[in-house]
């Protein structure tokens, strides 16, 4: 396997004559473009989780031009196939490989052991190694912003939340959204439908309809298609996009969206590989770090809601506002975060309880 | 619960049932002719993508529906040629057809991801279709009424017409049918084409009516439910209609129950409700028969060669 890389390097070295730039990090010859690989769980498409990662890849190309060469494999199933796909990118001579789904964790660690000189970056995982770093985004910060908008704009005081699976990431989002909405309207309720799928457009649309039938006039989701937004548009209620700006699907209903933006992180990490300073680590970036952004507000968003949402964003960036500031009680009345305290990252990453106002 | 909500639930239920009903009805005719085509999901997907592509490019959902029918037939013909003319294994070919359909629809659809079209609208005028109560009857789109008419038509065709009788004879005993001069292969070609057309139409219902957009694997496994439904219905169109609506009801009520705050049931359990219902009905049906046999056509899945 390493022979391929060696042969490539040899060819580059011989073809490009003497290297004029200093050797970087004691590794590859300078004139070979740095290989950057990506493993995607879904198709790139033009919105959603995988699309946002691919936007990051495109940002890399824009930033580094022909100094790098990016490649990606899409639609990689989370399982035995993943290891094969990751190994393929490693054998192709990539120097850094981003594996962009939780289920790629074990395969990434496994392949990384075989390629100690290649840098691996696993999104949303918790296992690290010398050459495996992890990164994730604080989506809950964005959810606090849209929760604020929902609190201001909901007439019924009820939001519908289409959730995928009760993992901490999703529970965190439901709680952040509800807490923010209840700061505006203390009686606000979030009705949750567990769809038990990440992706089933017809079911997501039906879930949205059921929530609207039961009185919700704000729809938000933690599933992958834009179908719920279309249902909201059809029924004349408001909704929020997920992972990327989904305005095109529901021009009237779409108030804003939580937008994932990985570009900054990808550029930083590739730069570190270039100058040899790359180190394994764990990054959990939020609005402040540019990982999470909000799509432009719809014209329908009232000035009061707009101002309040901006205020929340500013507070989060300044560090004066943490969406999970105590006192927070779960539905049984047990205090989970003490008055005045901010929930630690550990509490957040294990969250399996709901705050008041959540009906799940 | 107000009547408006009940009507709304009913509308969702009908919409959720329609694509399954169409695909299952097509497969019922195919199986009645003695062929097992497991490629329903694949045919639905090619229908869904063709319907969307044409509707998006032409601006006409009617043209989209026609294209979906054609795409369904075209995909089904691949299966027909392989299994009927080349006597390939039907189970393997059907499974391959599904994989092919997923890949082909993904490829064709790549340029259409994220586009939207105008949803297939109700047939009747707004005064009826928009009425809070009357819309339960008049508020549906053309495909819903068409699917109901097709159930009746297929039922009458199979029970009351001579061609229907011949089709069943081919499915029950192909050798005898061949011996008395019926073109077994040609009849099965026709049945498979019909099955493909309906699967294509059912698939297009996703991309034109339920969620007017193209997204990969839009049908999310409904083709398999349609296949199960044929067995569930014991190859009877009337029971198929009942089964499809029961399935739609369980899927819709599951979501309504969650939205209404029925939290004492685990969401995972609710999500399995449609499948539990299938098992329950199948069990009841086999208990109700002394033989326990489910009336499958005798030649189902067996290859036939006229030599």
PDB file of C-alpha atoms in Angstrom, chain A residues 125-286:
ATOM      1  CA  UNK A 125     -16.949  11.401  17.215  1.00  0.00           C
ATOM      2  CA  UNK A 126     -15.309  10.951  20.617  1.00  0.00           C
ATOM      3  CA  UNK A 127     -12.433   8.565  19.896  1.00  0.00           C
ATOM      4  CA  UNK A 128      -9.095  10.156  19.182  1.00  0.00           C
ATOM      5  CA  UNK A 129      -5.574   8.966  18.454  1.00  0.00           C
ATOM      6  CA  UNK A 130      -2.182  10.503  17.732  1.00  0.00           C
ATOM      7  CA  UNK A 131      -3.223  11.013  14.125  1.00  0.00           C
ATOM      8  CA  UNK A 132      -6.999  11.200  14.606  1.00  0.00           C
ATOM      9  CA  UNK A 133      -8.626  14.469  15.667  1.00  0.00           C
ATOM     10  CA  UNK A 134     -12.329  15.075  16.215  1.00  0.00           C
ATOM     11  CA  UNK A 135     -14.465  18.109  15.502  1.00  0.00           C
ATOM     12  CA  UNK A 136     -18.109  19.015  15.898  1.00  0.00           C
ATOM     13  CA  UNK A 137     -20.352  22.059  15.930  1.00  0.00           C
ATOM     14  CA  UNK A 138     -22.523  23.545  18.660  1.00  0.00           C
ATOM     15  CA  UNK A 139     -25.735  23.424  16.691  1.00  0.00           C
ATOM     16  CA  UNK A 140     -27.653  24.066  19.883  1.00  0.00           C
ATOM     17  CA  UNK A 141     -26.471  27.669  19.758  1.00  0.00           C
ATOM     18  CA  UNK A 142     -28.246  28.099  16.426  1.00  0.00           C
ATOM     19  CA  UNK A 143     -31.300  26.373  17.873  1.00  0.00           C
ATOM     20  CA  UNK A 144     -31.370  28.892  20.698  1.00  0.00           C
ATOM     21  CA  UNK A 145     -31.552  31.642  18.085  1.00  0.00           C
ATOM     22  CA  UNK A 146     -34.400  30.085  16.107  1.00  0.00           C
ATOM     23  CA  UNK A 147     -36.156  29.224  19.380  1.00  0.00           C
ATOM     24  CA  UNK A 148     -36.074  32.923  20.202  1.00  0.00           C
ATOM     25  CA  UNK A 149     -37.657  33.738  16.840  1.00  0.00           C
ATOM     26  CA  UNK A 150     -40.292  31.026  17.367  1.00  0.00           C
ATOM     27  CA  UNK A 151     -41.120  32.364  20.815  1.00  0.00           C
ATOM     28  CA  UNK A 152     -41.730  35.786  19.359  1.00  0.00           C
ATOM     29  CA  UNK A 153     -43.640  34.758  16.279  1.00  0.00           C
ATOM     30  CA  UNK A 154     -45.788  31.838  17.389  1.00  0.00           C
ATOM     31  CA  UNK A 155     -49.444  32.708  17.898  1.00  0.00           C
ATOM     32  CA  UNK A 156     -50.442  29.343  19.350  1.00  0.00           C
ATOM     33  CA  UNK A 157     -47.373  29.123  21.575  1.00  0.00           C
ATOM     34  CA  UNK A 158     -46.693  25.670  20.215  1.00  0.00           C
ATOM     35  CA  UNK A 159     -43.881  24.449  18.018  1.00  0.00           C
ATOM     36  CA  UNK A 160     -43.595  21.108  16.299  1.00  0.00           C
ATOM     37  CA  UNK A 161     -40.204  19.403  16.340  1.00  0.00           C
ATOM     38  CA  UNK A 162     -39.519  16.485  14.004  1.00  0.00           C
ATOM     39  CA  UNK A 163     -36.727  14.563  15.646  1.00  0.00           C
ATOM     40  CA  UNK A 164     -34.769  11.594  14.402  1.00  0.00           C
ATOM     41  CA  UNK A 165     -33.383   9.544  17.288  1.00  0.00           C
ATOM     42  CA  UNK A 166     -33.123  10.390  21.005  1.00  0.00           C
ATOM     43  CA  UNK A 167     -29.341  10.842  21.043  1.00  0.00           C
ATOM     44  CA  UNK A 168     -27.795  13.681  23.102  1.00  0.00           C
ATOM     45  CA  UNK A 169     -27.197  15.808  20.006  1.00  0.00           C
ATOM     46  CA  UNK A 170     -30.899  15.811  19.145  1.00  0.00           C
ATOM     47  CA  UNK A 171     -32.120  16.166  22.746  1.00  0.00           C
ATOM     48  CA  UNK A 172     -29.746  19.120  23.175  1.00  0.00           C
ATOM     49  CA  UNK A 173     -31.334  20.801  20.162  1.00  0.00           C
ATOM     50  CA  UNK A 174     -34.882  20.291  21.415  1.00  0.00           C
ATOM     51  CA  UNK A 175     -33.983  21.677  24.844  1.00  0.00           C
ATOM     52  CA  UNK A 176     -32.059  24.676  23.500  1.00  0.00           C
ATOM     53  CA  UNK A 177     -34.916  25.579  21.180  1.00  0.00           C
ATOM     54  CA  UNK A 178     -37.530  25.231  23.932  1.00  0.00           C
ATOM     55  CA  UNK A 179     -35.533  27.114  26.581  1.00  0.00           C
ATOM     56  CA  UNK A 180     -35.023  30.035  24.205  1.00  0.00           C
ATOM     57  CA  UNK A 181     -38.686  30.130  23.196  1.00  0.00           C
ATOM     58  CA  UNK A 182     -39.815  29.982  26.832  1.00  0.00           C
ATOM     59  CA  UNK A 183     -37.637  32.951  27.707  1.00  0.00           C
ATOM     60  CA  UNK A 184     -39.911  34.912  25.380  1.00  0.00           C
ATOM     61  CA  UNK A 185     -43.149  33.094  26.170  1.00  0.00           C
ATOM     62  CA  UNK A 186     -43.075  31.168  29.471  1.00  0.00           C
ATOM     63  CA  UNK A 187     -45.995  28.987  28.365  1.00  0.00           C
ATOM     64  CA  UNK A 188     -44.366  27.909  25.116  1.00  0.00           C
ATOM     65  CA  UNK A 189     -44.604  24.202  24.293  1.00  0.00           C
ATOM     66  CA  UNK A 190     -42.548  22.070  21.936  1.00  0.00           C
ATOM     67  CA  UNK A 191     -44.279  18.949  20.653  1.00  0.00           C
ATOM     68  CA  UNK A 192     -41.778  16.371  19.493  1.00  0.00           C
ATOM     69  CA  UNK A 193     -42.406  13.600  17.010  1.00  0.00           C
ATOM     70  CA  UNK A 194     -39.698  10.975  16.938  1.00  0.00           C
ATOM     71  CA  UNK A 195     -39.625   9.921  13.312  1.00  0.00           C
ATOM     72  CA  UNK A 196     -37.155   7.101  14.067  1.00  0.00           C
ATOM     73  CA  UNK A 197     -35.371   7.883  10.815  1.00  0.00           C
ATOM     74  CA  UNK A 198     -32.858  10.467   9.626  1.00  0.00           C
ATOM     75  CA  UNK A 199     -34.356  10.522   6.210  1.00  0.00           C
ATOM     76  CA  UNK A 200     -37.828   9.665   4.914  1.00  0.00           C
ATOM     77  CA  UNK A 201     -39.263  12.714   3.153  1.00  0.00           C
ATOM     78  CA  UNK A 202     -42.853  11.468   3.020  1.00  0.00           C
ATOM     79  CA  UNK A 203     -42.857  10.628   6.720  1.00  0.00           C
ATOM     80  CA  UNK A 204     -41.217  13.932   7.630  1.00  0.00           C
ATOM     81  CA  UNK A 205     -43.935  15.774   5.703  1.00  0.00           C
ATOM     82  CA  UNK A 206     -46.686  13.738   7.380  1.00  0.00           C
ATOM     83  CA  UNK A 207     -45.153  14.380  10.783  1.00  0.00           C
ATOM     84  CA  UNK A 208     -45.189  18.113  10.068  1.00  0.00           C
ATOM     85  CA  UNK A 209     -48.844  17.891   9.055  1.00  0.00           C
ATOM     86  CA  UNK A 210     -49.720  15.990  12.236  1.00  0.00           C
ATOM     87  CA  UNK A 211     -47.967  18.630  14.351  1.00  0.00           C
ATOM     88  CA  UNK A 212     -49.774  21.431  12.528  1.00  0.00           C
ATOM     89  CA  UNK A 213     -53.103  19.605  12.975  1.00  0.00           C
ATOM     90  CA  UNK A 214     -52.412  19.515  16.707  1.00  0.00           C
ATOM     91  CA  UNK A 215     -51.846  23.252  16.931  1.00  0.00           C
ATOM     92  CA  UNK A 216     -48.194  23.890  16.155  1.00  0.00           C
ATOM     93  CA  UNK A 217     -47.556  26.984  14.045  1.00  0.00           C
ATOM     94  CA  UNK A 218     -43.746  26.740  14.048  1.00  0.00           C
ATOM     95  CA  UNK A 219     -42.108  23.672  12.558  1.00  0.00           C
ATOM     96  CA  UNK A 220     -38.515  22.706  13.047  1.00  0.00           C
ATOM     97  CA  UNK A 221     -36.685  19.493  12.484  1.00  0.00           C
ATOM     98  CA  UNK A 222     -33.659  17.370  13.097  1.00  0.00           C
ATOM     99  CA  UNK A 223     -34.115  15.172  10.058  1.00  0.00           C
ATOM    100  CA  UNK A 224     -32.432  15.544   6.710  1.00  0.00           C
ATOM    101  CA  UNK A 225     -34.954  16.463   4.021  1.00  0.00           C
ATOM    102  CA  UNK A 226     -36.772  19.690   3.251  1.00  0.00           C
ATOM    103  CA  UNK A 227     -40.137  17.915   3.113  1.00  0.00           C
ATOM    104  CA  UNK A 228     -41.331  19.294   6.465  1.00  0.00           C
ATOM    105  CA  UNK A 229     -40.717  22.829   5.210  1.00  0.00           C
ATOM    106  CA  UNK A 230     -42.807  22.123   2.133  1.00  0.00           C
ATOM    107  CA  UNK A 231     -45.631  20.841   4.326  1.00  0.00           C
ATOM    108  CA  UNK A 232     -45.415  24.004   6.445  1.00  0.00           C
ATOM    109  CA  UNK A 233     -45.516  26.151   3.323  1.00  0.00           C
ATOM    110  CA  UNK A 234     -48.588  24.286   2.087  1.00  0.00           C
ATOM    111  CA  UNK A 235     -50.386  24.718   5.407  1.00  0.00           C
ATOM    112  CA  UNK A 236     -49.388  28.364   5.814  1.00  0.00           C
ATOM    113  CA  UNK A 237     -47.326  28.067   9.004  1.00  0.00           C
ATOM    114  CA  UNK A 238     -43.691  28.994   9.654  1.00  0.00           C
ATOM    115  CA  UNK A 239     -40.698  26.698   9.727  1.00  0.00           C
ATOM    116  CA  UNK A 240     -36.908  26.649  10.047  1.00  0.00           C
ATOM    117  CA  UNK A 241     -34.365  25.007   7.779  1.00  0.00           C
ATOM    118  CA  UNK A 242     -31.801  22.486   8.902  1.00  0.00           C
ATOM    119  CA  UNK A 243     -28.050  22.341   8.089  1.00  0.00           C
ATOM    120  CA  UNK A 244     -28.337  24.737   5.157  1.00  0.00           C
ATOM    121  CA  UNK A 245     -30.493  27.598   3.891  1.00  0.00           C
ATOM    122  CA  UNK A 246     -33.644  25.871   2.631  1.00  0.00           C
ATOM    123  CA  UNK A 247     -35.529  28.968   1.559  1.00  0.00           C
ATOM    124  CA  UNK A 248     -35.974  27.669  -2.002  1.00  0.00           C
ATOM    125  CA  UNK A 249     -38.264  24.901  -0.740  1.00  0.00           C
ATOM    126  CA  UNK A 250     -40.574  27.159   1.227  1.00  0.00           C
ATOM    127  CA  UNK A 251     -40.106  30.849   0.414  1.00  0.00           C
ATOM    128  CA  UNK A 252     -42.955  31.989   2.690  1.00  0.00           C
ATOM    129  CA  UNK A 253     -42.620  29.508   5.541  1.00  0.00           C
ATOM    130  CA  UNK A 254     -38.827  29.520   5.900  1.00  0.00           C
ATOM    131  CA  UNK A 255     -38.008  32.062   8.632  1.00  0.00           C
ATOM    132  CA  UNK A 256     -34.328  31.185   8.937  1.00  0.00           C
ATOM    133  CA  UNK A 257     -32.144  28.118   9.164  1.00  0.00           C
ATOM    134  CA  UNK A 258     -29.232  26.804  11.130  1.00  0.00           C
ATOM    135  CA  UNK A 259     -26.386  26.674   8.640  1.00  0.00           C
ATOM    136  CA  UNK A 260     -23.365  24.466   9.200  1.00  0.00           C
ATOM    137  CA  UNK A 261     -20.146  26.000   7.957  1.00  0.00           C
ATOM    138  CA  UNK A 262     -17.038  23.848   8.106  1.00  0.00           C
ATOM    139  CA  UNK A 263     -14.903  25.950   5.732  1.00  0.00           C
ATOM    140  CA  UNK A 264     -12.949  27.833   8.374  1.00  0.00           C
ATOM    141  CA  UNK A 265     -11.992  24.683  10.241  1.00  0.00           C
ATOM    142  CA  UNK A 266     -11.008  22.810   7.106  1.00  0.00           C
ATOM    143  CA  UNK A 267      -8.809  25.662   5.901  1.00  0.00           C
ATOM    144  CA  UNK A 268      -7.137  25.952   9.301  1.00  0.00           C
ATOM    145  CA  UNK A 269      -6.413  22.243   9.563  1.00  0.00           C
ATOM    146  CA  UNK A 270      -5.086  21.890   6.023  1.00  0.00           C
ATOM    147  CA  UNK A 271      -2.824  24.863   6.645  1.00  0.00           C
ATOM    148  CA  UNK A 272      -1.534  23.098   9.757  1.00  0.00           C
ATOM    149  CA  UNK A 273      -0.743  19.987   7.757  1.00  0.00           C
ATOM    150  CA  UNK A 274       1.160  22.169   5.295  1.00  0.00           C
ATOM    151  CA  UNK A 275       3.297  23.816   7.947  1.00  0.00           C
ATOM    152  CA  UNK A 276       3.670  20.698  10.014  1.00  0.00           C
ATOM    153  CA  UNK A 277       1.889  21.987  13.097  1.00  0.00           C
ATOM    154  CA  UNK A 278      -1.129  19.656  12.886  1.00  0.00           C
ATOM    155  CA  UNK A 279      -1.929  18.010  16.178  1.00  0.00           C
ATOM    156  CA  UNK A 280      -4.698  15.710  17.229  1.00  0.00           C
ATOM    157  CA  UNK A 281      -7.367  17.370  19.321  1.00  0.00           C
ATOM    158  CA  UNK A 282     -11.048  17.931  19.850  1.00  0.00           C
ATOM    159  CA  UNK A 283     -12.848  21.029  18.635  1.00  0.00           C
ATOM    160  CA  UNK A 284     -16.473  21.858  19.360  1.00  0.00           C
ATOM    161  CA  UNK A 285     -17.067  25.169  17.622  1.00  0.00           C
ATOM    162  CA  UNK A 286     -20.150  27.335  17.691  1.00  0.00           C
TER     163      UNK A 286
END
